[in-house]
């Protein structure tokens, strides 16, 4: 195992995964374990295995190796604000064409996302709406087709929706056929060309969330250009909170509603404009998921702020504000509660209100470091990158083991053309032991593993630094 675990030994695997799938992955314990497992399964030593996956005959085997290395976690109605924007803004605009709607869920994992779209379609759209779903993982697609889930996958659904769309079978929730039959699943690599599938104007909406975070910049460019061609003029693209076409593709313009961001392809006769300069208000979308400050409060058996954290985890920011407003005055006045309010306000795009709250909290003992970091996020949104860097540095000075300001500081540095590798390496080491309560409420649905993957991807981009 020692031979397998060196960066030099794993470099060919990383190169193959990037070439074939566009994945930017660093050597890791997970990679070592996956490689060892596949070598045992195929009965090959390292040299013979690398020969296999590097050959045309080894395409399926390389696919099997890649699957454990990306995080496919999902749940129903994830990023609900985006789903509301899709159903209330994007699809009504597309319905004006009079043609049947075609929606693509790209990187659909085990099916929660396209089935969420199918539920909304059944509730509010014509019966002729077509939903297609694709993913690289055969196992994920097989599970999606079974349409059977645990209660954890349904955690963001209302009891009424669960009653309407699921049947309890052997302790699991089986999606009813009326919803399951609305989705067509297919195993497909997003970077593989298929002229018929990706034909011009094939889709009205493409949803591809938390997929390109693993991609190299060239792979992101290929993907976005493919999406631009496959979207009908005026079609919509929904990306994850940490993803943006800014600086990669000029084919899309930013749209904002329902406290969220998404993108629209230009009309057929509109000129293609060069990429716009960085704008902090729109660049915000690249950061919100991976750099949220959080409440550093010791757990207790009856924490009145726990429901607020749950709402922030579900990205229900308006509900989180409402919940904070209903708390007893003595609880709502706590620095920890005020910090959660600042986080919710920032996620609603109210950076100035959030900044004012952070300024109040900077000297408030237990939450000072989080307040400085959240202040940095606010300043970034207003375009003050240098001010944001200074605030992150103060946060690190107060809490040297706080990983999130290091991630933010490094990504800002790279955006400004400065070295950031050392901060990323430190953030990656700290994320391993970062308390879950410091990550979950502000991670936009990202797990610890996904945050670590983001760090690894950023490190790959910084590889040329001294």
mmCIF file of N, CA, C and O in Angstrom, residues 11-43:
data_model
loop_
_atom_site.group_PDB
_atom_site.id
_atom_site.type_symbol
_atom_site.label_atom_id
_atom_site.label_comp_id
_atom_site.label_asym_id
_atom_site.label_seq_id
_atom_site.Cartn_x
_atom_site.Cartn_y
_atom_site.Cartn_z
ATOM 1 N N UNK A 11 0.025 9.671 -9.744
ATOM 2 C CA UNK A 11 -0.051 10.702 -10.786
ATOM 3 C C UNK A 11 -0.644 10.179 -12.094
ATOM 4 O O UNK A 11 -1.465 10.868 -12.716
ATOM 5 N N UNK A 12 -0.261 8.969 -12.572
ATOM 6 C CA UNK A 12 -0.869 8.484 -13.819
ATOM 7 C C UNK A 12 -2.374 8.291 -13.708
ATOM 8 O O UNK A 12 -3.112 8.510 -14.676
ATOM 9 N N UNK A 13 -2.834 7.888 -12.529
ATOM 10 C CA UNK A 13 -4.274 7.722 -12.323
ATOM 11 C C UNK A 13 -4.971 9.076 -12.412
ATOM 12 O O UNK A 13 -6.003 9.225 -13.086
ATOM 13 N N UNK A 14 -4.411 10.092 -11.741
ATOM 14 C CA UNK A 14 -4.993 11.440 -11.797
ATOM 15 C C UNK A 14 -5.041 11.949 -13.240
ATOM 16 O O UNK A 14 -6.036 12.558 -13.662
ATOM 17 N N UNK A 15 -3.968 11.696 -13.986
ATOM 18 C CA UNK A 15 -3.913 12.172 -15.375
ATOM 19 C C UNK A 15 -4.985 11.497 -16.227
ATOM 20 O O UNK A 15 -5.638 12.153 -17.049
ATOM 21 N N UNK A 16 -5.173 10.200 -16.045
ATOM 22 C CA UNK A 16 -6.186 9.478 -16.818
ATOM 23 C C UNK A 16 -7.593 9.965 -16.473
ATOM 24 O O UNK A 16 -8.438 10.135 -17.361
ATOM 25 N N UNK A 17 -7.859 10.184 -15.198
ATOM 26 C CA UNK A 17 -9.181 10.644 -14.784
ATOM 27 C C UNK A 17 -9.480 12.034 -15.342
ATOM 28 O O UNK A 17 -10.616 12.327 -15.735
ATOM 29 N N UNK A 18 -8.457 12.888 -15.389
ATOM 30 C CA UNK A 18 -8.681 14.222 -15.960
ATOM 31 C C UNK A 18 -8.876 14.146 -17.466
ATOM 32 O O UNK A 18 -9.768 14.800 -18.029
ATOM 33 N N UNK A 19 -8.074 13.341 -18.141
ATOM 34 C CA UNK A 19 -8.183 13.232 -19.597
ATOM 35 C C UNK A 19 -9.525 12.658 -20.020
ATOM 36 O O UNK A 19 -10.149 13.146 -20.961
ATOM 37 N N UNK A 20 -9.977 11.618 -19.319
ATOM 38 C CA UNK A 20 -11.194 10.919 -19.742
ATOM 39 C C UNK A 20 -12.470 11.594 -19.265
ATOM 40 O O UNK A 20 -13.434 11.730 -19.999
ATOM 41 N N UNK A 21 -12.460 12.048 -17.999
ATOM 42 C CA UNK A 21 -13.690 12.553 -17.404
ATOM 43 C C UNK A 21 -13.636 14.031 -17.041
ATOM 44 O O UNK A 21 -14.631 14.587 -16.580
ATOM 45 N N UNK A 22 -12.461 14.660 -17.203
ATOM 46 C CA UNK A 22 -12.331 16.062 -16.823
ATOM 47 C C UNK A 22 -12.194 16.283 -15.338
ATOM 48 O O UNK A 22 -12.223 17.420 -14.875
ATOM 49 N N UNK A 23 -12.024 15.213 -14.544
ATOM 50 C CA UNK A 23 -11.986 15.319 -13.096
ATOM 51 C C UNK A 23 -10.619 15.795 -12.621
ATOM 52 O O UNK A 23 -9.595 15.232 -12.999
ATOM 53 N N UNK A 24 -10.621 16.801 -11.771
ATOM 54 C CA UNK A 24 -9.386 17.306 -11.173
ATOM 55 C C UNK A 24 -9.325 16.775 -9.749
ATOM 56 O O UNK A 24 -9.995 17.282 -8.852
ATOM 57 N N UNK A 25 -8.558 15.716 -9.541
ATOM 58 C CA UNK A 25 -8.482 15.066 -8.238
ATOM 59 C C UNK A 25 -7.031 14.955 -7.803
ATOM 60 O O UNK A 25 -6.160 14.633 -8.611
ATOM 61 N N UNK A 26 -6.801 15.214 -6.527
ATOM 62 C CA UNK A 26 -5.471 15.063 -5.952
ATOM 63 C C UNK A 26 -5.309 13.650 -5.401
ATOM 64 O O UNK A 26 -6.294 13.017 -5.007
ATOM 65 N N UNK A 27 -4.068 13.135 -5.352
ATOM 66 C CA UNK A 27 -3.839 11.860 -4.663
ATOM 67 C C UNK A 27 -4.380 11.931 -3.241
ATOM 68 O O UNK A 27 -4.215 12.929 -2.547
ATOM 69 N N UNK A 28 -5.083 10.884 -2.816
ATOM 70 C CA UNK A 28 -5.730 10.887 -1.511
ATOM 71 C C UNK A 28 -5.871 9.466 -1.003
ATOM 72 O O UNK A 28 -5.690 8.492 -1.744
ATOM 73 N N UNK A 29 -6.218 9.361 0.276
ATOM 74 C CA UNK A 29 -6.469 8.045 0.858
ATOM 75 C C UNK A 29 -7.606 7.345 0.134
ATOM 76 O O UNK A 29 -7.558 6.132 -0.114
ATOM 77 N N UNK A 30 -8.645 8.089 -0.227
ATOM 78 C CA UNK A 30 -9.768 7.501 -0.953
ATOM 79 C C UNK A 30 -9.307 6.930 -2.288
ATOM 80 O O UNK A 30 -9.735 5.839 -2.695
ATOM 81 N N UNK A 31 -8.421 7.638 -2.972
ATOM 82 C CA UNK A 31 -7.914 7.149 -4.245
ATOM 83 C C UNK A 31 -7.082 5.882 -4.049
ATOM 84 O O UNK A 31 -7.171 4.933 -4.838
ATOM 85 N N UNK A 32 -6.267 5.875 -3.017
ATOM 86 C CA UNK A 32 -5.463 4.689 -2.716
ATOM 87 C C UNK A 32 -6.376 3.483 -2.496
ATOM 88 O O UNK A 32 -6.154 2.390 -3.044
ATOM 89 N N UNK A 33 -7.410 3.676 -1.688
ATOM 90 C CA UNK A 33 -8.326 2.578 -1.386
ATOM 91 C C UNK A 33 -9.062 2.109 -2.634
ATOM 92 O O UNK A 33 -9.237 0.899 -2.850
ATOM 93 N N UNK A 34 -9.512 3.056 -3.460
ATOM 94 C CA UNK A 34 -10.228 2.681 -4.679
ATOM 95 C C UNK A 34 -9.316 1.927 -5.640
ATOM 96 O O UNK A 34 -9.720 0.923 -6.248
ATOM 97 N N UNK A 35 -8.080 2.415 -5.795
ATOM 98 C CA UNK A 35 -7.141 1.759 -6.700
ATOM 99 C C UNK A 35 -6.812 0.348 -6.206
ATOM 100 O O UNK A 35 -6.802 -0.615 -6.998
ATOM 101 N N UNK A 36 -6.570 0.201 -4.910
ATOM 102 C CA UNK A 36 -6.268 -1.121 -4.356
ATOM 103 C C UNK A 36 -7.444 -2.076 -4.558
ATOM 104 O O UNK A 36 -7.260 -3.256 -4.894
ATOM 105 N N UNK A 37 -8.650 -1.576 -4.345
ATOM 106 C CA UNK A 37 -9.838 -2.410 -4.515
ATOM 107 C C UNK A 37 -9.993 -2.881 -5.949
ATOM 108 O O UNK A 37 -10.270 -4.064 -6.216
ATOM 109 N N UNK A 38 -9.804 -1.972 -6.905
ATOM 110 C CA UNK A 38 -9.965 -2.352 -8.316
ATOM 111 C C UNK A 38 -8.833 -3.286 -8.770
ATOM 112 O O UNK A 38 -9.045 -4.172 -9.593
ATOM 113 N N UNK A 39 -7.634 -3.110 -8.241
ATOM 114 C CA UNK A 39 -6.534 -4.028 -8.571
ATOM 115 C C UNK A 39 -6.850 -5.435 -8.076
ATOM 116 O O UNK A 39 -6.616 -6.425 -8.779
ATOM 117 N N UNK A 40 -7.425 -5.522 -6.861
ATOM 118 C CA UNK A 40 -7.802 -6.838 -6.349
ATOM 119 C C UNK A 40 -8.899 -7.450 -7.212
ATOM 120 O O UNK A 40 -8.871 -8.660 -7.514
ATOM 121 N N UNK A 41 -9.871 -6.627 -7.601
ATOM 122 C CA UNK A 41 -11.003 -7.139 -8.381
ATOM 123 C C UNK A 41 -10.562 -7.662 -9.743
ATOM 124 O O UNK A 41 -11.127 -8.631 -10.263
ATOM 125 N N UNK A 42 -9.572 -7.018 -10.341
ATOM 126 C CA UNK A 42 -9.117 -7.428 -11.673
ATOM 127 C C UNK A 42 -7.948 -8.395 -11.622
ATOM 128 O O UNK A 42 -7.534 -8.927 -12.665
ATOM 129 N N UNK A 43 -7.382 -8.637 -10.428
ATOM 130 C CA UNK A 43 -6.261 -9.550 -10.296
ATOM 131 C C UNK A 43 -4.987 -9.056 -10.945
ATOM 132 O O UNK A 43 -4.153 -9.856 -11.382
#
